[in-house]
Amino acid sequence: MAPSLALDGGSDDYRLTPPPPPVTGRFPSVYSQVQNTRIFHALPLPSVLKTPFNIVDVPQSSAAGSPDEIAKLFPNLFGQPSAMLVPSGSDTVQYDQKLKIGVVLSGGQAPGGHNVISGIFDYLQDRAKGSTLYGFRGGPAGIMKCKYVELTSDYIYPYRNQGGFDMIRSGRDKIETPEQFKQAEESVNKLDLDGLVVIGGDDSNTNACLLAEYFRSKNVKTHVIGCPKTIDGDLKCKEVPTSFGFDTACKIYAEMIGNVMTDARSTGKYYHFVRLMGRAASHITLECALQTHPNITIIGEEVAAKKLTLKNVTDYIVDIISKRAEANYNYGVILIPEGLIDFIPEVQHLISELNEILAHDTVDEGGLWKKKLADQSLKLFELLPRTIQEQLLLERDPHGNVQVAKIETEKMFIQMVEAELEKREQEGTYKGGFKGQSHFFGYEGRCGLPTNFDSTYCYALGYGAGALLQSGKTGLISSVGNLGAPVEEWTVGGTALTSLMDVERRHGKFKPVIKKAMVELEEAPFKKFASLRDEWALTNCYISPGPIQFTGPGSDAISHTLLLELGLQA
Ligand code: FBP
């Protein structure tokens, strides 16, 4: 007998009754006990979503950068106000209106995506009975090809509070060319959609904004709302304090780092070089450092600010290893952000030259293309290990980004550190034993069972997206704030997507993009790390956070990054 479900938000049985046989790719009959229990985990809603509410406009917006360019690119949306839900004495939204809504998961997986969909679905059930929710399959390609599935309560049931994006799957395609916009228009017209929710990262929400602009310019009735997803944690601003998935992914990596630390301490013979996912910003690495206290942590944004070279970073690592050897510690744990390579100015130059070359030419076997590199870049390229050279030349993703997940920086640093230590040994300035072990913690963290925080946050994001669409909003990103307070006090609204935009050079052209939120060296999370890292370097104050807890102590804890950014104690 399935346990009964206690919900704070309502009591309809579409949430309570398990469907007869499993109707989707997921089979709760073969779920673990934890997975099954999670299906019934209650999802509290912010108070404003439990009462009649009104949507008020907040002041007109500009852009994160290049406002004139953004105004030209988004003539129909630029400057529109953001929106905030406020409790009202009586319902001002038309609840008798039946809506047809589409939803798409876009980009890399992030724990909690299924709950955003559950939130949209439940909003429609609670406030717009008789509505239909369609899931576009396989990411934005599903919109262009009109591949969809109707999401019913039976369909959604096994996915509540579960990791992954497999309910409708994701994809990295971009809706870019006039033909592709036309295809998207045909699909939303075919399904007669009132709204479309795009659950994605910075690039996908940029795409959401372009779609919203296009639909408005063509008088298509479909409104578009984005949702902030990415484990990388780099889609955030004042109104959107964090992207979903970051909390869970960091807790998963921190558990693994804690285990590796205990292993290092137990054998006393290995330096573990751990590369952590996060394509550009180093938020994940910083958060994991705050949770586990490694001996060395490299933060990409600091490397860029100090204009460090590859040699400088190597020397920094080697200096600490040498000092630890004097204390007889020939082991340790080193965290390296996935995107580091792109922060080292000399490598950055090399990558942007390679991007331009790859955007216009194919890389020939004979190496003629190398003639297009500046002398400095060519010298650096030739210095890099062959595997790294090959990885730098791999195809860019559809958004024009280097696929840093495929560049094994941790292995490169092991080689470079080894060479420098050998040199110092010969000079008599280092005496110890160095053995490097490489790890990449990336995909392991993207589909874990979402933490209580991500589960609740995502549900509110989805529920809020439903409210924004029902109120006729478009070109906004669902925004849930006041996250340091109890859930009842969280705020709900939508932020104008154009207010997050800037222009950047991609694929050799200037394009509108949502400006990535990088680690800020003047903000609390980095400052706290910087004040403690010297102590962590030479002593071994490792912390092993253990697995994610769903009940009991620590189960509702939020990330150190978010706490510190909110001005709270971590
Ligand atoms: P999003 O920005 O789409 O959320 O993706 C994040 C990420 O997990 C990065 O951390 C990583 O570099 C990249 O996706 C890997 O991409 P892929 O899944 O295509 O290998």
Coordinates of C-alpha atoms and ligand atoms in Angstrom, one line a residue:
M1 CA 0.0 0.0 0.0
A2 CA 1.4 3.3 -1.0
P3 CA 1.8 5.8 1.8
S4 CA -0.6 8.7 1.7
L5 CA 0.6 12.0 0.6
A6 CA 0.3 15.1 2.8
L7 CA 0.3 18.2 0.7
D8 CA 0.4 21.7 2.0
G9 CA -0.9 23.1 -1.2
G10 CA -4.2 21.2 -1.8
S11 CA -5.9 17.9 -1.5
D12 CA -7.0 16.8 -5.0
D13 CA -6.4 13.2 -5.7
Y14 CA -4.5 13.6 -8.9
R15 CA -1.5 14.0 -6.6
L16 CA -2.5 11.3 -4.2
T17 CA -3.5 8.3 -6.3
P18 CA -0.8 6.2 -7.9
P19 CA -1.8 5.3 -11.5
P20 CA -2.8 1.7 -12.1
P21 CA 0.1 0.2 -14.2
P22 CA 3.2 2.3 -15.0
V23 CA 2.5 4.2 -18.2
T24 CA 5.9 5.8 -18.9
G25 CA 9.5 4.9 -19.0
R26 CA 9.7 4.9 -15.2
F27 CA 8.6 1.9 -13.2
P28 CA 8.0 2.8 -9.5
S29 CA 7.6 -1.0 -8.9
V30 CA 11.3 -1.2 -9.4
Y31 CA 12.2 2.0 -7.5
S32 CA 14.4 1.8 -4.5
Q33 CA 12.7 2.5 -1.1
V34 CA 14.3 6.0 -1.2
Q35 CA 12.9 6.7 -4.6
N36 CA 9.5 5.5 -3.7
T37 CA 9.5 7.5 -0.5
R38 CA 10.6 10.6 -2.4
I39 CA 7.5 10.4 -4.7
F40 CA 5.4 11.1 -1.6
H41 CA 7.6 13.8 -0.2
A42 CA 5.3 16.8 0.5
L43 CA 6.1 19.9 -1.5
P44 CA 5.2 23.1 0.5
L45 CA 4.3 26.2 -1.5
P46 CA 5.1 29.8 -0.7
S47 CA 2.1 31.3 1.0
V48 CA 1.4 33.7 -1.9
L49 CA 0.7 30.7 -4.1
K50 CA -1.7 29.2 -1.7
T51 CA -4.1 32.2 -1.6
P52 CA -5.7 34.4 -4.1
F53 CA -3.0 36.6 -5.6
N54 CA -2.6 39.6 -7.9
I55 CA 0.3 40.3 -10.2
V56 CA 1.8 43.7 -10.0
D57 CA 4.4 45.2 -12.3
V58 CA 7.7 46.3 -10.8
P59 CA 9.7 49.2 -12.5
Q60 CA 10.7 49.2 -16.1
S61 CA 13.9 47.3 -16.9
S62 CA 17.0 47.9 -18.9
A63 CA 19.8 45.4 -19.9
A64 CA 22.8 43.9 -18.1
G65 CA 25.0 45.5 -20.8
S66 CA 24.8 47.2 -24.2
P67 CA 21.2 48.4 -23.7
D68 CA 21.0 50.1 -27.1
E69 CA 21.9 46.9 -28.9
I70 CA 19.5 44.9 -26.8
A71 CA 16.7 47.4 -27.4
K72 CA 17.2 47.0 -31.2
L73 CA 17.2 43.2 -30.9
F74 CA 14.1 43.0 -28.8
P75 CA 11.9 45.9 -29.9
N76 CA 8.7 44.3 -28.5
L77 CA 10.1 43.2 -25.1
F78 CA 12.9 45.6 -24.2
G79 CA 12.1 47.7 -21.1
Q80 CA 9.0 45.7 -20.0
P81 CA 8.6 45.6 -16.2
S82 CA 9.2 42.5 -14.2
A83 CA 6.2 41.0 -12.2
M84 CA 5.6 40.1 -8.6
L85 CA 2.8 38.0 -7.1
V86 CA 1.1 39.7 -4.1
P87 CA -1.7 38.3 -2.0
S88 CA -5.0 39.8 -2.8
G89 CA -8.3 39.7 -1.0
S90 CA -10.0 38.1 -3.9
D91 CA -9.0 36.3 -7.1
T92 CA -8.0 38.7 -9.9
V93 CA -6.9 36.0 -12.3
Q94 CA -9.5 34.3 -14.5
Y95 CA -9.4 30.8 -13.1
D96 CA -12.1 29.5 -15.5
Q97 CA -9.8 30.0 -18.4
K98 CA -8.5 26.7 -19.8
L99 CA -5.0 26.9 -21.0
K100 CA -2.8 24.9 -23.4
I101 CA 0.8 25.0 -22.2
G102 CA 3.9 23.5 -23.7
V103 CA 7.1 22.8 -21.7
V104 CA 10.6 21.9 -22.8
L105 CA 13.8 20.9 -20.9
S106 CA 16.8 22.5 -22.5
G107 CA 20.6 21.9 -22.1
G108 CA 22.4 19.9 -19.4
Q109 CA 20.5 17.9 -16.8
A110 CA 20.0 19.4 -13.4
P111 CA 18.3 17.8 -10.4
G112 CA 14.8 19.2 -9.9
G113 CA 13.6 19.6 -13.6
H114 CA 10.8 17.1 -13.1
N115 CA 9.5 19.1 -10.2
V116 CA 9.3 22.2 -12.3
I117 CA 7.0 20.3 -14.7
S118 CA 5.0 18.9 -11.7
G119 CA 4.7 22.5 -10.5
I120 CA 3.3 23.7 -13.8
F121 CA 0.9 20.8 -14.0
D122 CA -0.4 21.2 -10.4
Y123 CA -0.9 24.9 -11.0
L124 CA -3.1 24.1 -14.0
Q125 CA -5.0 21.5 -12.1
D126 CA -5.5 23.9 -9.1
R127 CA -6.2 27.1 -10.9
A128 CA -7.1 26.4 -14.5
K129 CA -9.0 23.1 -14.5
G130 CA -9.4 21.4 -17.8
S131 CA -6.1 22.8 -19.1
T132 CA -3.6 20.7 -21.1
L133 CA 0.1 20.4 -20.6
Y134 CA 2.3 19.1 -23.4
G135 CA 5.9 18.2 -23.0
F136 CA 8.1 18.7 -26.0
R137 CA 10.4 15.7 -26.4
G138 CA 14.2 15.9 -26.6
G139 CA 14.7 19.7 -26.0
P140 CA 14.2 22.5 -28.4
A141 CA 14.4 20.1 -31.4
G142 CA 11.1 18.7 -30.1
I143 CA 9.5 22.2 -30.5
M144 CA 10.9 22.5 -34.1
K145 CA 9.8 19.0 -35.1
C146 CA 6.6 19.2 -33.0
K147 CA 7.4 16.0 -31.1
Y148 CA 5.4 16.1 -28.0
V149 CA 3.5 14.1 -25.4
E150 CA 0.5 15.1 -23.4
L151 CA 1.5 15.2 -19.7
T152 CA -1.2 13.7 -17.5
S153 CA -1.2 13.0 -13.8
D154 CA -0.4 9.3 -14.5
Y155 CA 2.5 10.3 -16.7
I156 CA 4.0 12.7 -14.2
Y157 CA 3.4 10.6 -11.1
P158 CA 6.6 8.5 -11.1
Y159 CA 8.8 11.5 -11.7
R160 CA 7.9 13.6 -8.6
N161 CA 11.0 14.5 -6.7
Q162 CA 13.2 12.3 -8.9
G163 CA 16.4 13.3 -10.6
G164 CA 17.0 13.3 -14.4
F165 CA 15.3 14.8 -17.3
D166 CA 14.0 11.5 -18.7
M167 CA 10.3 12.4 -18.4
I168 CA 10.6 14.2 -21.7
R169 CA 14.4 14.3 -22.2
S170 CA 16.5 17.3 -23.1
G171 CA 18.6 18.5 -25.9
R172 CA 21.1 21.3 -26.8
D173 CA 19.6 22.4 -30.1
K174 CA 19.2 26.1 -30.7
I175 CA 16.2 27.7 -32.4
E176 CA 18.3 30.1 -34.5
T177 CA 17.6 30.4 -38.2
P178 CA 14.4 32.1 -39.7
E179 CA 13.3 28.6 -40.8
Q180 CA 13.7 27.2 -37.3
F181 CA 11.7 30.1 -35.8
K182 CA 9.0 29.4 -38.4
Q183 CA 9.0 25.7 -37.5
A184 CA 8.5 26.7 -33.8
E185 CA 5.7 29.0 -34.8
E186 CA 4.0 26.2 -36.7
S187 CA 4.3 23.8 -33.7
V188 CA 2.8 26.2 -31.2
N189 CA 0.0 27.1 -33.6
K190 CA -0.7 23.4 -34.3
L191 CA -1.1 22.8 -30.6
D192 CA -2.9 26.1 -30.1
L193 CA -0.5 26.9 -27.2
D194 CA -1.3 29.8 -24.9
G195 CA 2.1 29.4 -23.3
L196 CA 5.5 27.8 -23.4
V197 CA 7.8 27.2 -20.5
V198 CA 11.5 26.9 -21.4
I199 CA 13.5 25.2 -18.5
G200 CA 17.1 26.0 -19.3
G201 CA 20.4 27.7 -18.6
D202 CA 21.7 31.1 -19.8
D203 CA 21.7 30.1 -23.5
S204 CA 18.3 28.4 -23.4
N205 CA 16.7 31.4 -21.6
T206 CA 18.3 33.6 -24.2
N207 CA 16.5 31.4 -26.8
A208 CA 13.3 31.7 -24.7
C209 CA 13.5 35.5 -24.9
L210 CA 14.2 35.4 -28.7
L211 CA 11.1 33.1 -29.1
A212 CA 9.0 35.5 -27.0
E213 CA 10.1 38.4 -29.1
Y214 CA 9.4 36.5 -32.3
F215 CA 6.0 35.3 -31.3
R216 CA 5.0 38.8 -30.2
S217 CA 6.3 40.3 -33.5
K218 CA 4.2 37.8 -35.5
N219 CA 1.1 38.2 -33.3
V220 CA 1.3 34.6 -32.3
K221 CA -0.7 34.2 -29.1
T222 CA 1.9 31.9 -27.4
H223 CA 3.6 33.5 -24.4
V224 CA 7.0 32.3 -23.3
I225 CA 8.3 32.0 -19.7
G226 CA 11.8 30.8 -18.8
C227 CA 13.0 28.9 -15.7
P228 CA 16.5 29.1 -14.3
K229 CA 18.2 25.7 -14.6
T230 CA 21.9 24.8 -14.4
I231 CA 24.1 22.9 -11.9
D232 CA 26.8 25.5 -12.9
G233 CA 25.0 28.1 -10.7
D234 CA 25.9 30.9 -13.2
L235 CA 22.4 31.9 -14.1
K236 CA 21.5 34.2 -11.2
C237 CA 20.8 37.8 -10.4
K238 CA 19.2 39.8 -7.6
E239 CA 15.7 38.5 -8.4
V240 CA 16.9 35.0 -9.3
P241 CA 19.1 34.1 -6.4
T242 CA 20.2 30.7 -7.7
S243 CA 19.6 28.3 -10.5
F244 CA 18.1 24.9 -9.6
G245 CA 20.3 21.8 -9.5
F246 CA 23.3 23.6 -8.1
D247 CA 22.4 22.7 -4.5
T248 CA 22.0 18.9 -5.2
A249 CA 25.0 18.6 -7.6
C250 CA 27.4 20.3 -5.1
K251 CA 26.2 18.1 -2.3
I252 CA 26.8 15.0 -4.4
Y253 CA 30.3 16.2 -5.4
A254 CA 31.1 17.2 -1.8
E255 CA 30.2 13.8 -0.6
M256 CA 32.6 12.2 -3.2
I257 CA 35.4 14.7 -2.4
G258 CA 35.0 14.0 1.3
N259 CA 35.4 10.3 0.5
V260 CA 38.5 10.9 -1.6
M261 CA 39.9 13.0 1.3
T262 CA 39.5 10.1 3.7
D263 CA 41.2 7.9 1.2
A264 CA 44.1 10.3 0.8
R265 CA 44.5 10.5 4.5
S266 CA 44.3 6.7 4.9
T267 CA 47.0 5.8 2.4
G268 CA 49.0 8.9 2.7
K269 CA 50.4 8.4 -0.8
Y270 CA 48.3 10.2 -3.4
Y271 CA 47.5 13.7 -4.5
H272 CA 44.0 13.6 -5.9
F273 CA 43.4 16.2 -8.7
V274 CA 39.6 16.6 -8.9
R275 CA 38.1 18.5 -11.8
L276 CA 34.6 19.6 -11.1
M277 CA 31.9 20.4 -13.6
G278 CA 30.9 24.0 -14.4
R279 CA 31.5 25.1 -17.9
A280 CA 32.5 28.6 -17.2
A281 CA 32.1 29.9 -13.7
S282 CA 33.8 28.2 -10.7
H283 CA 30.8 28.3 -8.4
I284 CA 30.6 24.6 -8.0
T285 CA 34.3 24.3 -7.1
L286 CA 34.0 27.2 -4.6
E287 CA 30.9 25.7 -3.0
C288 CA 32.6 22.2 -2.7
A289 CA 35.7 23.8 -1.2
L290 CA 33.5 25.6 1.4
Q291 CA 31.8 22.3 2.2
T292 CA 35.0 20.1 2.3
H293 CA 38.1 22.2 3.0
P294 CA 40.6 20.8 0.4
N295 CA 44.3 21.6 0.5
I296 CA 44.3 23.5 -2.8
T297 CA 41.4 25.0 -4.8
I298 CA 41.9 26.9 -8.0
I299 CA 39.2 29.5 -8.8
G300 CA 39.1 30.4 -12.4
E301 CA 37.8 34.0 -11.9
E302 CA 40.8 34.7 -9.6
V303 CA 43.2 33.3 -12.1
A304 CA 41.8 35.6 -14.7
A305 CA 41.8 38.6 -12.4
K306 CA 45.4 38.1 -11.5
K307 CA 46.3 37.3 -15.1
L308 CA 48.0 34.1 -14.1
T309 CA 49.7 31.9 -16.7
L310 CA 49.6 28.1 -16.8
K311 CA 53.1 28.1 -15.3
N312 CA 52.0 30.4 -12.4
V313 CA 49.1 28.1 -11.5
T314 CA 51.4 25.1 -11.7
D315 CA 54.0 26.8 -9.4
Y316 CA 51.2 27.7 -6.9
I317 CA 50.3 24.0 -6.7
V318 CA 53.9 22.9 -6.5
D319 CA 54.8 25.4 -3.8
I320 CA 52.0 24.0 -1.5
I321 CA 53.0 20.4 -2.3
S322 CA 56.6 21.2 -1.4
K323 CA 55.6 22.8 1.9
R324 CA 53.4 19.9 2.7
A325 CA 56.3 17.5 2.0
E326 CA 58.3 19.3 4.6
A327 CA 55.6 18.4 7.1
N328 CA 55.7 14.8 5.8
Y329 CA 52.3 15.1 4.1
N330 CA 52.8 13.6 0.6
Y331 CA 49.2 13.5 -0.1
G332 CA 46.3 15.9 -0.5
V333 CA 43.2 16.9 -2.5
I334 CA 43.2 19.6 -5.2
L335 CA 40.0 21.0 -6.7
I336 CA 40.1 22.4 -10.3
P337 CA 37.1 24.0 -12.0
E338 CA 36.2 22.5 -15.4
G339 CA 36.3 25.9 -17.0
L340 CA 39.8 26.8 -15.7
I341 CA 41.5 26.5 -19.0
D342 CA 39.3 29.2 -20.4
F343 CA 40.3 31.7 -17.6
I344 CA 44.0 31.6 -18.2
P345 CA 44.5 34.7 -20.3
E346 CA 47.1 33.1 -22.6
V347 CA 44.8 30.0 -23.1
Q348 CA 41.8 32.3 -23.5
H349 CA 43.6 34.1 -26.4
L350 CA 44.4 30.7 -28.0
I351 CA 40.8 29.5 -27.6
S352 CA 39.3 32.6 -29.1
E353 CA 41.7 32.4 -32.1
L354 CA 40.8 28.7 -32.4
N355 CA 37.1 29.6 -32.2
E356 CA 37.4 32.0 -35.1
I357 CA 39.4 29.5 -37.2
L358 CA 36.9 26.7 -36.4
A359 CA 33.9 28.9 -37.2
H360 CA 35.2 29.5 -40.8
D361 CA 37.6 26.6 -41.6
T362 CA 38.1 22.9 -41.1
V363 CA 41.3 21.9 -39.2
D364 CA 43.5 20.2 -41.8
E365 CA 45.7 17.2 -41.0
G366 CA 48.8 19.0 -42.4
G367 CA 48.5 21.8 -39.8
L368 CA 48.2 24.7 -42.3
W369 CA 45.5 26.2 -40.1
K370 CA 48.2 26.8 -37.5
K371 CA 49.6 29.6 -39.6
K372 CA 46.5 31.6 -38.6
L373 CA 47.5 31.5 -35.0
A374 CA 49.4 34.4 -33.5
D375 CA 53.0 33.5 -32.5
Q376 CA 52.3 33.5 -28.8
S377 CA 49.2 31.3 -29.2
L378 CA 51.1 28.9 -31.5
K379 CA 53.9 28.6 -29.0
L380 CA 51.5 27.8 -26.2
F381 CA 49.6 25.3 -28.4
E382 CA 52.8 23.5 -29.2
L383 CA 53.7 23.3 -25.5
L384 CA 50.4 21.6 -24.5
P385 CA 50.2 17.8 -24.2
R386 CA 48.9 16.3 -27.4
T387 CA 45.7 15.1 -25.8
I388 CA 44.9 18.6 -24.6
Q389 CA 45.7 20.0 -28.1
E390 CA 43.2 17.5 -29.6
Q391 CA 40.6 18.3 -27.0
L392 CA 40.9 22.0 -27.7
L393 CA 40.1 21.3 -31.4
L394 CA 36.9 19.3 -30.7
E395 CA 33.7 20.6 -32.2
R396 CA 32.0 23.5 -30.4
D397 CA 28.6 23.0 -28.9
P398 CA 25.6 24.5 -30.8
H399 CA 26.0 27.7 -28.8
G400 CA 29.6 28.1 -29.9
N401 CA 31.2 27.1 -26.5
V402 CA 34.3 25.0 -26.2
Q403 CA 33.2 21.7 -24.7
V404 CA 35.3 22.0 -21.5
A405 CA 33.8 18.9 -20.1
K406 CA 36.0 17.0 -22.6
I407 CA 39.2 18.8 -21.7
E408 CA 41.2 16.8 -19.1
T409 CA 42.8 19.7 -17.3
E410 CA 43.3 17.6 -14.2
K411 CA 45.6 15.2 -16.2
M412 CA 47.4 18.2 -17.7
F413 CA 48.2 19.6 -14.3
I414 CA 49.4 16.2 -13.0
Q415 CA 51.9 16.2 -15.9
M416 CA 53.0 19.8 -15.4
V417 CA 53.3 19.4 -11.6
E418 CA 55.3 16.2 -12.0
A419 CA 57.7 17.9 -14.3
E420 CA 58.2 20.9 -12.0
L421 CA 58.7 18.7 -8.9
E422 CA 61.3 16.7 -10.8
K423 CA 63.1 19.9 -11.6
R424 CA 63.0 21.1 -8.0
E425 CA 64.1 17.7 -6.8
Q426 CA 67.2 18.0 -9.0
E427 CA 67.8 21.5 -7.7
G428 CA 67.5 20.2 -4.2
T429 CA 64.5 22.3 -3.2
Y430 CA 61.9 19.5 -3.0
K431 CA 62.1 16.2 -1.3
G432 CA 59.0 14.0 -1.2
G433 CA 57.1 11.5 -3.1
F434 CA 54.4 12.6 -5.6
K435 CA 51.8 10.4 -7.2
G436 CA 48.8 12.1 -8.8
Q437 CA 45.4 10.5 -9.2
S438 CA 42.9 12.2 -11.6
H439 CA 39.2 12.5 -11.2
F440 CA 36.4 14.2 -13.0
F441 CA 33.2 14.7 -11.1
G442 CA 30.7 15.9 -13.6
Y443 CA 27.8 13.8 -14.9
E444 CA 27.6 12.0 -11.6
G445 CA 26.0 15.1 -10.0
R446 CA 23.5 16.1 -12.7
C447 CA 20.8 13.5 -12.1
G448 CA 20.8 12.7 -8.4
L449 CA 17.6 12.7 -6.4
P450 CA 17.0 16.4 -5.8
T451 CA 17.6 17.8 -2.3
N452 CA 14.7 19.1 -0.3
F453 CA 15.8 22.6 -1.3
D454 CA 15.9 21.8 -5.1
S455 CA 12.6 19.8 -4.9
T456 CA 10.7 22.7 -3.2
Y457 CA 12.4 25.4 -5.2
C458 CA 11.7 23.8 -8.5
Y459 CA 8.1 23.1 -7.6
A460 CA 7.6 26.8 -6.8
L461 CA 9.4 27.9 -10.0
G462 CA 7.0 25.7 -12.0
Y463 CA 3.9 26.7 -10.1
G464 CA 4.9 30.4 -10.5
A465 CA 5.5 29.9 -14.2
G466 CA 1.9 28.7 -14.5
A467 CA 0.7 31.8 -12.7
L468 CA 2.7 34.1 -15.0
L469 CA 1.3 32.5 -18.1
Q470 CA -2.2 32.6 -16.8
S471 CA -1.7 36.3 -16.2
G472 CA -0.7 36.8 -19.8
K473 CA 3.0 37.5 -19.1
T474 CA 5.7 36.8 -21.7
G475 CA 9.5 37.2 -21.9
L476 CA 10.0 36.7 -18.1
I477 CA 12.0 34.2 -16.2
S478 CA 10.2 32.6 -13.2
S479 CA 11.8 34.1 -10.1
V480 CA 11.5 32.8 -6.5
G481 CA 13.2 34.8 -3.9
N482 CA 13.8 35.3 -0.1
L483 CA 15.2 31.8 -0.1
G484 CA 16.9 32.2 3.3
A485 CA 13.5 32.4 5.0
P486 CA 11.0 29.6 5.5
V487 CA 9.3 28.4 2.3
E488 CA 6.0 30.1 3.3
E489 CA 7.8 33.5 3.1
W490 CA 9.4 32.9 -0.3
T491 CA 8.5 35.6 -2.9
V492 CA 7.3 34.6 -6.4
G493 CA 7.4 36.6 -9.6
G494 CA 9.0 36.9 -13.0
T495 CA 12.0 38.9 -14.1
A496 CA 12.3 40.5 -17.6
L497 CA 14.7 38.3 -19.6
T498 CA 16.0 41.3 -21.5
S499 CA 17.2 42.8 -18.2
L500 CA 19.7 39.9 -18.0
M501 CA 21.0 40.4 -21.5
D502 CA 24.2 41.6 -23.0
V503 CA 25.9 41.0 -26.4
E504 CA 28.8 38.6 -26.9
R505 CA 30.8 37.2 -29.8
R506 CA 29.8 33.7 -30.6
H507 CA 30.6 31.6 -33.8
G508 CA 32.4 34.7 -35.0
K509 CA 29.3 37.0 -34.7
F510 CA 27.8 39.3 -32.1
K511 CA 24.8 37.7 -30.4
P512 CA 22.5 38.6 -27.5
V513 CA 23.2 36.4 -24.5
I514 CA 22.2 36.3 -20.8
K515 CA 25.3 37.5 -19.0
K516 CA 26.8 34.7 -16.9
A517 CA 27.1 35.3 -13.2
M518 CA 30.7 34.6 -12.4
V519 CA 32.3 34.1 -9.0
E520 CA 32.8 37.6 -7.6
L521 CA 36.1 38.1 -5.7
E522 CA 34.6 40.8 -3.6
E523 CA 31.6 38.8 -2.5
A524 CA 31.1 36.8 0.7
P525 CA 31.6 33.2 -0.6
F526 CA 35.0 33.9 -2.2
K527 CA 36.1 36.1 0.7
K528 CA 35.3 33.4 3.2
F529 CA 37.2 30.8 1.2
A530 CA 40.2 33.2 0.7
S531 CA 40.4 33.8 4.5
L532 CA 40.6 30.0 5.2
R533 CA 42.5 28.5 2.3
D534 CA 46.1 28.9 3.7
E535 CA 45.1 27.0 6.8
W536 CA 43.4 24.3 4.7
A537 CA 46.6 24.1 2.5
L538 CA 49.0 22.9 5.3
T539 CA 46.7 21.3 7.9
N540 CA 44.3 18.6 7.0
C541 CA 41.0 20.0 8.2
Y542 CA 39.0 17.9 5.7
I543 CA 35.2 17.7 6.1
S544 CA 33.2 14.7 4.8
P545 CA 29.6 15.9 4.4
G546 CA 28.3 12.4 3.7
P547 CA 25.4 11.6 1.4
I548 CA 22.4 14.0 0.9
Q549 CA 19.9 13.7 3.8
F550 CA 16.2 13.8 3.0
T551 CA 15.0 13.8 6.6
G552 CA 16.5 14.8 10.0
P553 CA 19.5 17.1 10.7
G554 CA 20.8 19.0 7.7
S555 CA 18.1 17.9 5.3
D556 CA 16.9 21.4 4.7
A557 CA 20.3 23.1 4.7
I558 CA 20.9 25.3 1.6
S559 CA 24.3 25.8 -0.1
H560 CA 27.0 27.9 1.6
T561 CA 27.2 30.0 -1.5
L562 CA 23.5 31.0 -1.3
L563 CA 23.6 31.5 2.5
L564 CA 26.6 33.8 2.2
E565 CA 25.3 35.7 -0.7
L566 CA 22.1 36.3 1.2
G567 CA 24.2 37.7 4.0
L568 CA 23.5 34.8 6.3
Q569 CA 25.9 32.6 8.3
A570 CA 27.2 29.4 6.6
Ligands
FBP1 P1 23.8 23.7 -18.8 O1 24.5 25.1 -18.8 O2 23.1 23.5 -20.0 O3 23.0 23.6 -17.6 O4 24.9 22.6 -18.8 C1 25.9 22.5 -17.8 C2 26.9 21.4 -18.0 O5 26.6 20.4 -17.1 C3 28.3 22.0 -17.8 O6 28.6 21.9 -16.4 C4 29.1 21.1 -18.6 O7 30.3 21.7 -19.1 C5 28.2 20.8 -19.8 O8 26.9 20.9 -19.3 C6 28.4 19.4 -20.4 O9 27.6 19.4 -21.6 P2 27.1 18.0 -22.2 O10 26.0 17.5 -21.4 O11 26.6 18.4 -23.5 O12 28.2 17.1 -22.2

